[in-house]
XYZ file of C-alpha atoms in Angstrom:
273
model
C -40.545 -33.128 27.142
C -38.605 -35.625 29.169
C -36.097 -37.191 26.816
C -35.288 -40.007 29.173
C -39.121 -41.002 29.122
C -21.927 -50.231 -15.277
C -19.463 -52.729 -14.711
C -19.848 -55.596 -12.339
C -16.262 -55.241 -11.129
C -16.839 -51.643 -10.127
C -19.599 -52.857 -7.858
C -17.362 -55.598 -6.478
C -15.019 -52.903 -5.229
C -17.854 -50.866 -3.748
C -19.366 -53.857 -1.966
C -16.122 -55.406 -0.785
C -14.692 -52.313 0.823
C -17.557 -50.452 2.496
C -17.070 -50.327 6.262
C -20.549 -50.463 7.753
C -19.925 -51.585 11.319
C -22.593 -49.956 13.500
C -21.024 -50.470 16.909
C -20.927 -47.295 19.026
C -17.457 -48.297 20.241
C -16.297 -48.207 16.632
C -18.353 -45.117 15.789
C -18.366 -42.880 18.877
C -19.503 -40.054 16.575
C -22.932 -41.736 16.275
C -23.671 -40.582 19.840
C -24.203 -36.840 19.949
C -25.865 -34.136 21.985
C -29.520 -33.634 21.060
C -31.410 -30.526 22.203
C -35.145 -30.042 22.666
C -37.199 -26.884 22.072
C -36.640 -25.846 25.705
C -32.860 -26.107 25.411
C -32.505 -29.321 27.434
C -29.844 -31.751 26.195
C -29.282 -35.500 26.055
C -26.429 -37.687 24.811
C -28.064 -40.304 22.576
C -27.762 -42.308 19.361
C -30.124 -41.658 16.445
C -32.103 -44.803 15.548
C -34.351 -43.446 12.826
C -37.663 -41.727 12.136
C -41.077 -43.351 12.266
C -43.514 -40.942 10.651
C -43.542 -37.809 12.827
C -41.696 -39.598 15.651
C -37.967 -39.790 16.300
C -36.168 -42.730 17.927
C -33.123 -42.092 20.126
C -31.176 -44.684 22.102
C -29.663 -43.967 25.503
C -28.000 -46.582 27.704
C -29.309 -49.417 25.550
C -32.958 -48.296 25.625
C -34.763 -46.707 22.653
C -37.084 -43.775 23.366
C -39.718 -42.614 20.862
C -41.251 -39.139 20.986
C -42.558 -36.395 18.633
C -39.940 -35.012 16.267
C -41.453 -31.558 16.811
C -40.111 -31.604 20.394
C -36.545 -31.376 19.092
C -34.892 -28.051 18.297
C -35.274 -26.876 14.701
C -31.601 -27.632 14.022
C -31.880 -31.184 15.323
C -35.128 -31.773 13.421
C -33.295 -30.898 10.198
C -30.360 -33.076 11.212
C -32.645 -36.048 11.891
C -34.294 -35.676 8.488
C -30.855 -35.566 6.843
C -29.824 -38.749 8.654
C -32.873 -40.596 7.400
C -31.265 -41.449 4.069
C -33.340 -43.147 1.390
C -32.394 -46.838 1.092
C -29.574 -47.252 -1.439
C -30.394 -49.087 -4.628
C -29.194 -52.695 -4.515
C -25.967 -53.274 -6.384
C -25.331 -56.392 -8.437
C -22.950 -58.776 -6.701
C -20.687 -61.221 -8.488
C -19.929 -64.753 -7.309
C -17.199 -63.593 -4.933
C -17.484 -59.934 -4.034
C -14.796 -60.180 -1.365
C -11.963 -60.818 -3.836
C -11.843 -58.237 -6.631
C -9.204 -59.159 -9.230
C -5.710 -57.960 -8.386
C -3.539 -56.272 -10.990
C -0.190 -57.620 -12.068
C 3.036 -55.645 -11.674
C 3.107 -55.128 -15.454
C -0.445 -53.792 -15.506
C 0.396 -51.415 -12.672
C 3.528 -50.170 -14.461
C 1.483 -49.059 -17.471
C -1.407 -47.732 -15.370
C -2.049 -43.967 -15.504
C -0.803 -42.065 -12.486
C -3.388 -41.018 -9.909
C -3.245 -37.369 -8.925
C -3.989 -37.717 -5.207
C -4.398 -33.962 -4.693
C -7.040 -33.910 -7.418
C -8.935 -36.824 -5.808
C -8.921 -34.939 -2.509
C -10.131 -31.720 -4.156
C -13.061 -33.560 -5.725
C -13.976 -35.227 -2.411
C -14.004 -31.840 -0.654
C -16.261 -30.469 -3.390
C -18.717 -33.398 -3.286
C -18.895 -33.382 0.522
C -19.620 -29.673 0.695
C -22.169 -29.938 -2.117
C -23.996 -32.580 -0.055
C -24.094 -30.121 2.843
C -24.992 -27.135 0.658
C -28.178 -28.690 -0.766
C -29.314 -29.309 2.836
C -28.623 -25.714 3.880
C -25.610 -26.695 6.007
C -22.452 -24.603 6.191
C -19.468 -25.932 4.198
C -16.659 -27.605 6.100
C -13.291 -25.863 6.176
C -10.230 -27.989 5.413
C -7.550 -28.206 8.080
C -4.049 -29.083 6.883
C -2.828 -30.361 10.262
C -5.560 -32.930 10.644
C -5.291 -33.822 6.940
C -1.781 -35.085 7.720
C -3.238 -37.333 10.420
C -5.889 -38.616 7.997
C -3.367 -39.256 5.236
C -1.090 -41.094 7.644
C -3.963 -43.418 8.559
C -4.722 -44.137 4.887
C -1.069 -45.009 4.316
C -1.011 -47.145 7.464
C -4.061 -49.141 6.339
C -2.403 -49.835 2.989
C 1.024 -50.699 4.410
C -0.146 -52.874 7.317
C -3.053 -54.483 5.476
C -6.038 -53.513 7.625
C -9.188 -51.469 6.978
C -10.643 -50.036 10.175
C -10.929 -46.969 12.391
C -8.681 -48.480 15.057
C -5.160 -49.379 13.962
C -3.287 -52.530 15.070
C -1.798 -50.502 17.948
C -5.298 -49.876 19.321
C -5.357 -46.173 18.399
C -8.540 -44.494 17.168
C -8.684 -41.180 15.302
C -8.440 -38.972 18.390
C -5.562 -41.004 19.834
C -3.654 -40.804 16.550
C -4.169 -37.037 16.456
C -3.059 -36.610 20.076
C 0.035 -38.684 19.334
C 1.255 -36.055 16.879
C 0.335 -33.180 19.171
C -3.075 -32.260 17.768
C -5.607 -31.897 20.607
C -8.118 -29.664 18.810
C -8.306 -26.083 17.678
C -7.324 -23.593 20.345
C -9.505 -20.981 18.636
C -12.390 -22.232 16.504
C -14.446 -20.006 14.204
C -17.632 -20.619 16.198
C -15.927 -20.519 19.600
C -16.760 -24.159 20.344
C -14.064 -26.599 21.603
C -13.460 -29.531 19.264
C -11.288 -32.096 21.100
C -12.713 -35.333 19.599
C -12.465 -36.463 15.996
C -15.159 -38.302 14.046
C -13.967 -40.416 11.121
C -14.966 -41.873 7.760
C -12.795 -44.433 5.970
C -13.211 -45.747 2.446
C -11.509 -47.780 -0.228
C -12.274 -47.951 -3.952
C -10.512 -49.301 -7.008
C -8.386 -47.547 -9.610
C -10.303 -49.306 -12.381
C -13.982 -49.700 -13.185
C -13.810 -52.885 -15.272
C -11.517 -55.583 -16.622
C -12.222 -57.292 -19.926
C -10.456 -60.617 -20.395
C -9.368 -61.197 -23.998
C -8.918 -64.801 -25.112
C -7.577 -66.509 -28.218
C -8.148 -70.203 -28.832
C -9.508 -70.476 -25.312
C -6.384 -68.980 -23.753
C -6.140 -65.618 -22.000
C -4.126 -63.244 -24.183
C -4.397 -60.102 -22.087
C -6.771 -58.049 -19.971
C -8.213 -54.732 -21.083
C -8.542 -52.400 -18.104
C -10.805 -49.373 -17.950
C -9.175 -46.902 -15.586
C -11.110 -44.439 -13.481
C -10.648 -40.680 -13.384
C -9.840 -38.890 -10.144
C -13.323 -37.351 -10.159
C -14.950 -40.784 -10.444
C -12.886 -42.191 -7.573
C -13.921 -39.240 -5.397
C -17.558 -39.593 -6.396
C -17.558 -43.276 -5.448
C -16.039 -42.542 -2.041
C -18.663 -39.918 -1.227
C -21.519 -42.099 -2.528
C -20.325 -44.921 -0.257
C -20.152 -42.607 2.739
C -23.572 -41.098 2.055
C -25.075 -44.600 1.821
C -23.570 -45.612 5.190
C -25.624 -44.166 8.101
C -22.748 -43.431 10.498
C -20.597 -41.885 7.750
C -23.534 -39.888 6.387
C -24.127 -38.570 9.909
C -20.550 -37.267 10.050
C -20.818 -35.484 6.702
C -24.176 -33.874 7.540
C -23.537 -33.071 11.206
C -24.300 -29.329 11.639
C -22.012 -29.195 14.689
C -18.959 -30.020 12.564
C -17.039 -27.098 11.080
C -13.687 -28.571 9.996
C -12.326 -31.693 8.408
C -9.085 -33.168 7.174
C -8.859 -35.580 4.251
C -6.062 -37.976 3.335
C -5.950 -40.181 0.219
C -3.319 -42.822 -0.494
C -2.919 -45.080 -3.545
C -1.589 -48.616 -3.084
C -1.487 -50.869 -6.137
C -5.081 -51.118 -7.454
C -6.614 -49.583 -4.316
C -7.365 -46.000 -3.322
C -7.617 -45.538 0.465
C -9.279 -42.480 1.990
C -9.639 -41.199 5.553
C -11.769 -38.223 6.508
C -11.686 -36.729 10.014
C -14.260 -34.209 11.288
C -14.313 -31.888 14.270
């Protein structure tokens, strides 16, 4: 083979805050090393399956060839990437502006146990890998600090992206704090570059407006559990091709997760290597 030949408002949060930019400059992790049955390698971007054919893009050109020509590991990976289309979610009249909470509503809101959210995310991510016969990812505390710092930065500086306002991507942010990869990895492979997922969901699932004589008396808020917040984050990532690819990449062995709560929002950053 020659490779070169239940509540509407819940859904408002999910739709408003999914990052689905598919630019390779934004998602360098989408380009990976693919190996054929003879051990030859190519750096390319997965573009989908078409029956028993696989489509890979290299240097702006898409090549189509039999899936059976890929190594067994990469055949499994390609099948995992080909996610079923997510069910359409109902969209309200303005999905980009979910209702903000007042200071009073936030004062009486239940506390969010960030550590518990992170524990649930780790569980859901590794369950997604387990059912596809992939090894679980090991958590790394050092890179979790980098991830958590990015979640806090997004909340404090009001952006939602992989590259911060200083122009730093995940690997640059890690290098800045002295993390250049594991000197000794469990599988002996160097891991100098970080892949990244980011997400944002709401602390509540619905708001019911209560009126009397046509006037708003108060709002009844249904708060979410830590498990539900984590489940939403992972569902969003698994429905986003580039993020799904990170979670199900068999070459990844470690990840760091950082969650930060800011007002009604829950920010999450997940770095893989």
